[in-house]
Amino acid sequence: MRLDVEVNGVTLKYGAFEALHNISFRLESGKICGLVGRNGAGKTSLLSLLASFREPTAGSIRIGGEDPFENARIMPHVTFVYAEDLRGETENVQGMLEAAKRYRPHFDSGYAEELAQRFELPMNKPVHELSRGMQSALNVTIGLASRSPVTIFDEAYLGMDAPTRELFYRELLDDQARHPRTVILSTHLVSEMDYLFDEVIILHKGKLVLHEGYEDLIGKGASVTGPSKAVDEFVKGMKQLHAQQLGDTKSVVVYGKIADETRLAARERQLDIGPVSLQDLFIHLTSEEE
């Protein structure tokens, strides 16, 4: 089942505060999209709209061509995994998995049990007695095993240690290859997770900074390093995100495609053109105003 996601001119206000302003993008089914932004950028607000926890103040959202809000045809096919407060949850792990199956038509119980074993989840233990990392592993298990056409993970790794996070990433890629769907990953761990992304959305202060394919985005960033005067002359007219200098050596991060002939000219000037990571681009693109 393919469900594309379309967001058109969406604005969300909480009273007088505008959490999102005129957001528009389209996600095609079968891809993993990384949703990146600083604290307070509006990531969770956007995801709560996609999950139909609330309606936008203005604009429209379409999932599979339909408005998902209170839509019984669409909402069973959307799973939203987020950090919940489960201190009062007395149900055990087995019961939580069984409950998930009742409400998610694509849920694979066999896969859920495999994941529970890999994450070393104690099936008969009450959820409120689990550590935070174990609770996150349970949420991730439900999210993956649901195999919903639209699956949203809002910083679902909270509390997990590094090996457990790596297991989550590996399972996500493997199961996405077997059962493609629209996956949205909201994260602060950009450098750790960027290899998962087919597309990237960057939000800043409630506005859309960009929505691009991961490879296209990375290809637009470059660091230019060399003698200060030569670097300044080379980057003149380019969009400069960041600069630092040590003695006469200067490095400038630029954003925009650099043609092959321009790269050749840089080498002739003894300038080094290097790659820039998604995390570096994210930091510089969202600190520009500051």
Coordinates of N, CA, C and O in Angstrom, one line a residue, residues 7-103:
V7 N 2.1 18.2 2.1 CA 1.8 19.3 3.1 C 1.8 20.6 2.3 O 2.8 20.9 1.6
N8 N 0.8 21.3 2.3 CA 0.6 22.5 1.5 C 0.3 23.7 2.3 O -0.8 23.8 2.9
G9 N 1.2 24.6 2.4 CA 1.0 25.9 3.1 C 0.6 25.8 4.5 O -0.3 26.6 5.0
V10 N 1.1 24.8 5.2 CA 0.6 24.5 6.6 C 1.2 25.5 7.6 O 2.4 25.7 7.7
T11 N 0.3 26.1 8.4 CA 0.7 27.0 9.5 C 0.0 26.4 10.8 O -1.1 25.9 10.7
L12 N 0.7 26.4 11.9 CA 0.2 26.0 13.1 C 0.4 27.0 14.2 O 1.6 27.4 14.4
K13 N -0.6 27.4 14.9 CA -0.5 28.4 16.0 C -1.0 27.7 17.3 O -2.0 27.0 17.3
Y14 N -0.3 28.1 18.4 CA -0.8 27.8 19.7 C -1.1 29.1 20.4 O -0.2 29.8 20.9
G15 N -2.3 29.5 20.3 CA -2.6 30.9 20.8 C -2.0 31.9 19.8 O -2.2 31.9 18.6
A16 N -1.2 32.8 20.4 CA -0.5 33.8 19.6 C 0.8 33.3 19.1 O 1.4 33.9 18.2
F17 N 1.3 32.2 19.6 CA 2.6 31.7 19.1 C 2.4 30.8 17.8 O 1.6 29.9 17.8
E18 N 3.2 31.2 16.8 CA 3.2 30.5 15.6 C 4.3 29.4 15.6 O 5.5 29.7 15.4
A19 N 4.0 28.1 15.7 CA 5.0 27.1 15.8 C 5.5 26.7 14.4 O 6.6 26.3 14.2
L20 N 4.6 26.8 13.4 CA 4.9 26.5 12.0 C 4.4 27.5 11.1 O 3.3 28.0 11.3
H21 N 5.2 27.9 10.1 CA 4.7 29.0 9.2 C 4.8 28.5 7.7 O 5.9 28.3 7.2
N22 N 3.7 28.4 7.1 CA 3.6 28.2 5.6 C 4.6 27.1 5.1 O 5.4 27.3 4.2
I23 N 4.4 25.9 5.7 CA 5.3 24.7 5.3 C 4.6 24.0 4.2 O 3.5 23.6 4.2
S24 N 5.5 23.7 3.2 CA 5.0 22.9 2.0 C 6.1 21.9 1.6 O 7.2 22.3 1.5
F25 N 5.7 20.6 1.4 CA 6.6 19.6 0.8 C 5.8 18.4 0.5 O 4.6 18.3 0.8
R26 N 6.4 17.5 -0.3 CA 5.8 16.3 -0.7 C 6.8 15.1 -0.5 O 7.9 15.2 -0.9
L27 N 6.3 14.0 0.1 CA 7.1 12.9 0.3 C 6.5 11.7 -0.4 O 5.4 11.3 -0.2
E28 N 7.3 11.1 -1.3 CA 6.9 10.0 -2.1 C 7.1 8.7 -1.3 O 8.0 8.6 -0.5
S29 N 6.2 7.8 -1.4 CA 6.2 6.5 -0.7 C 7.5 5.8 -1.0 O 8.0 5.8 -2.1
G30 N 8.0 5.0 0.0 CA 9.2 4.1 -0.2 C 10.5 4.8 0.1 O 11.5 4.2 -0.1
K31 N 10.5 6.0 0.7 CA 11.7 6.6 1.1 C 11.8 6.9 2.6 O 10.8 7.1 3.2
I32 N 13.0 7.1 3.0 CA 13.3 7.5 4.4 C 13.7 8.9 4.4 O 14.6 9.3 3.8
C33 N 12.9 9.7 5.2 CA 13.2 11.2 5.2 C 13.7 11.6 6.6 O 13.0 11.2 7.6
G34 N 14.8 12.2 6.7 CA 15.3 12.8 7.9 C 14.8 14.2 8.2 O 14.9 15.0 7.3
L35 N 14.1 14.3 9.3 CA 13.6 15.6 9.7 C 14.5 16.2 10.8 O 14.6 15.7 11.9
V36 N 15.2 17.3 10.4 CA 16.3 17.9 11.2 C 16.0 19.3 11.6 O 15.5 20.1 10.8
G37 N 16.3 19.6 12.8 CA 16.0 21.0 13.3 C 16.5 21.2 14.7 O 16.6 20.2 15.5
R38 N 16.8 22.4 15.1 CA 17.2 22.6 16.5 C 16.0 22.5 17.4 O 14.9 22.4 17.0
N39 N 16.3 22.5 18.7 CA 15.2 22.5 19.7 C 14.3 23.7 19.4 O 14.7 24.8 19.3
G40 N 13.0 23.4 19.4 CA 12.0 24.4 19.2 C 11.8 24.8 17.7 O 11.1 25.8 17.4
A41 N 12.4 24.0 16.8 CA 12.3 24.3 15.4 C 10.9 24.0 14.8 O 10.5 24.6 13.8
G42 N 10.1 23.2 15.5 CA 8.8 22.8 15.1 C 8.7 21.4 14.6 O 7.6 21.0 14.0
K43 N 9.7 20.6 14.8 CA 9.7 19.2 14.3 C 8.5 18.4 14.9 O 7.7 17.8 14.2
T44 N 8.3 18.4 16.2 CA 7.3 17.6 16.8 C 5.9 18.2 16.5 O 4.9 17.4 16.3
S45 N 5.8 19.5 16.4 CA 4.5 20.1 15.9 C 4.1 19.6 14.6 O 3.0 19.2 14.3
L46 N 5.1 19.5 13.6 CA 4.8 19.0 12.3 C 4.4 17.6 12.3 O 3.4 17.2 11.7
L47 N 5.1 16.8 13.1 CA 4.8 15.3 13.1 C 3.5 15.1 13.7 O 2.8 14.2 13.3
S48 N 3.1 15.9 14.7 CA 1.8 15.7 15.4 C 0.7 16.0 14.4 O -0.4 15.4 14.5
L49 N 0.9 16.9 13.5 CA -0.1 17.2 12.4 C -0.2 16.0 11.5 O -1.3 15.6 11.1
L50 N 1.0 15.4 11.1 CA 0.9 14.3 10.1 C 0.3 13.1 10.8 O -0.4 12.3 10.1
A51 N 0.4 13.0 12.1 CA -0.2 11.9 12.9 C -1.6 12.2 13.3 O -2.3 11.4 14.0
S52 N -2.2 13.3 12.9 CA -3.5 13.7 13.2 C -3.8 13.9 14.6 O -4.9 13.7 15.1
F53 N -2.8 14.3 15.4 CA -3.1 14.6 16.8 C -3.8 16.0 16.9 O -4.4 16.3 17.9
R54 N -3.6 16.8 15.9 CA -4.3 18.1 15.8 C -4.4 18.5 14.4 O -3.9 17.9 13.5
E55 N -5.2 19.6 14.1 CA -5.4 20.1 12.8 C -4.6 21.3 12.6 O -4.3 22.1 13.6
P56 N -4.1 21.6 11.4 CA -3.4 22.8 11.1 C -4.3 24.1 11.3 O -5.5 24.0 11.0
T57 N -3.7 25.2 11.6 CA -4.4 26.4 11.7 C -4.7 26.9 10.3 O -5.8 27.5 10.1
A58 N -3.8 26.7 9.4 CA -4.1 27.0 8.0 C -3.3 26.0 7.1 O -2.4 25.3 7.5
G59 N -3.7 25.9 5.8 CA -3.1 25.0 4.9 C -3.8 23.6 5.0 O -4.8 23.4 5.7
S60 N -3.2 22.7 4.3 CA -3.8 21.3 4.2 C -2.7 20.2 4.2 O -1.6 20.4 3.8
I61 N -3.1 19.1 4.7 CA -2.3 17.9 4.7 C -3.1 16.8 4.0 O -4.3 16.6 4.3
R62 N -2.4 16.0 3.1 CA -3.0 14.9 2.4 C -2.1 13.7 2.6 O -0.9 13.8 2.3
I63 N -2.7 12.6 3.0 CA -2.0 11.3 3.0 C -2.7 10.4 2.1 O -3.9 10.1 2.4
G64 N -2.1 9.9 1.1 CA -2.8 9.1 0.1 C -3.9 9.8 -0.6 O -4.9 9.3 -1.0
G65 N -3.7 11.2 -0.7 CA -4.7 12.0 -1.4 C -5.9 12.4 -0.5 O -6.8 13.2 -1.0
E66 N -5.9 12.0 0.8 CA -7.0 12.4 1.6 C -6.6 13.1 2.9 O -5.4 13.0 3.3
D67 N -7.5 13.9 3.4 CA -7.2 14.6 4.7 C -7.2 13.5 5.8 O -8.2 12.8 5.9
P68 N -6.1 13.3 6.5 CA -6.1 12.2 7.5 C -6.8 12.4 8.8 O -7.1 11.5 9.5
F69 N -7.1 13.7 9.1 CA -7.7 14.0 10.4 C -9.0 13.3 10.6 O -10.0 13.5 9.8
E70 N -9.1 12.5 11.6 CA -10.3 11.7 12.0 C -10.8 10.9 10.8 O -12.0 10.8 10.6
N71 N -9.9 10.4 10.0 CA -10.2 9.7 8.7 C -9.9 8.2 9.0 O -8.8 7.8 9.1
A72 N -11.0 7.4 9.1 CA -10.9 6.0 9.5 C -10.2 5.2 8.4 O -9.7 4.1 8.6
R73 N -10.2 5.7 7.2 CA -9.6 5.0 6.0 C -8.0 5.2 6.1 O -7.3 4.3 5.5
I74 N -7.6 6.3 6.6 CA -6.1 6.6 6.6 C -5.4 6.3 7.9 O -4.3 5.8 7.9
M75 N -6.0 6.7 9.0 CA -5.3 6.7 10.3 C -4.8 5.3 10.7 O -3.7 5.2 11.3
P76 N -5.4 4.2 10.4 CA -4.9 2.9 10.8 C -3.5 2.6 10.1 O -2.8 1.7 10.5
H77 N -3.3 3.4 9.0 CA -2.1 3.1 8.2 C -0.9 4.1 8.6 O 0.1 4.2 7.8
V78 N -1.1 4.9 9.6 CA -0.1 5.8 10.1 C 0.3 5.5 11.5 O -0.5 5.4 12.4
T79 N 1.6 5.2 11.7 CA 2.1 4.9 13.1 C 3.1 6.0 13.5 O 4.0 6.4 12.8
F80 N 2.8 6.6 14.7 CA 3.7 7.7 15.2 C 4.3 7.1 16.5 O 3.7 6.8 17.5
V81 N 5.7 7.0 16.5 CA 6.4 6.5 17.6 C 7.2 7.7 18.2 O 7.9 8.4 17.6
Y82 N 6.9 7.9 19.5 CA 7.5 9.1 20.2 C 7.8 8.7 21.6 O 7.3 7.6 22.1
A83 N 8.5 9.5 22.3 CA 8.9 9.2 23.7 C 7.7 9.5 24.6 O 7.4 10.6 24.9
E84 N 7.1 8.4 25.1 CA 5.9 8.6 26.0 C 6.3 8.4 27.4 O 7.3 7.8 27.7
D85 N 5.5 9.0 28.3 CA 5.7 8.7 29.7 C 4.9 7.5 30.1 O 3.7 7.5 30.2
L86 N 5.7 6.4 30.3 CA 5.0 5.1 30.5 C 5.1 4.7 32.0 O 5.0 3.5 32.3
R87 N 5.3 5.6 32.9 CA 5.5 5.3 34.3 C 4.2 4.6 34.9 O 4.3 3.9 35.9
G88 N 3.1 5.0 34.3 CA 1.8 4.4 34.8 C 1.3 3.2 34.1 O 0.2 2.7 34.3
E89 N 2.1 2.7 33.1 CA 1.6 1.6 32.2 C 1.9 0.3 32.9 O 3.1 -0.2 33.1
T90 N 0.8 -0.4 33.3 CA 1.0 -1.7 34.1 C 1.0 -2.9 33.1 O 1.3 -4.0 33.6
E91 N 0.6 -2.7 31.9 CA 0.6 -3.8 30.9 C 2.0 -4.3 30.7 O 3.0 -3.5 30.8
N92 N 2.2 -5.6 30.4 CA 3.5 -6.1 30.2 C 3.8 -6.0 28.7 O 3.0 -5.6 27.9
V93 N 5.1 -6.3 28.3 CA 5.6 -6.2 27.0 C 4.7 -7.0 26.0 O 4.3 -6.5 24.9
Q94 N 4.4 -8.2 26.4 CA 3.6 -9.1 25.5 C 2.2 -8.4 25.2 O 1.8 -8.4 24.1
G95 N 1.6 -7.9 26.3 CA 0.3 -7.3 26.1 C 0.4 -6.1 25.2 O -0.6 -5.8 24.5
M96 N 1.4 -5.3 25.3 CA 1.6 -4.1 24.5 C 1.7 -4.5 23.0 O 1.1 -3.8 22.1
L97 N 2.4 -5.6 22.7 CA 2.5 -6.0 21.3 C 1.2 -6.5 20.8 O 0.8 -6.3 19.7
E98 N 0.5 -7.2 21.6 CA -0.8 -7.8 21.2 C -1.8 -6.6 21.0 O -2.6 -6.7 20.0
A99 N -1.8 -5.6 21.8 CA -2.6 -4.4 21.6 C -2.3 -3.7 20.3 O -3.2 -3.2 19.6
A100 N -1.0 -3.6 20.0 CA -0.6 -2.9 18.8 C -1.2 -3.7 17.6 O -1.6 -3.1 16.6
K101 N -1.2 -5.0 17.6 CA -1.7 -5.8 16.5 C -3.1 -5.5 16.3 O -3.6 -5.5 15.1
R102 N -3.9 -5.3 17.3 CA -5.3 -5.1 17.2 C -5.7 -3.8 16.4 O -6.7 -3.7 15.7
Y103 N -4.8 -2.8 16.5 CA -5.1 -1.5 15.9 C -4.3 -1.2 14.6 O -4.5 -0.1 14.0

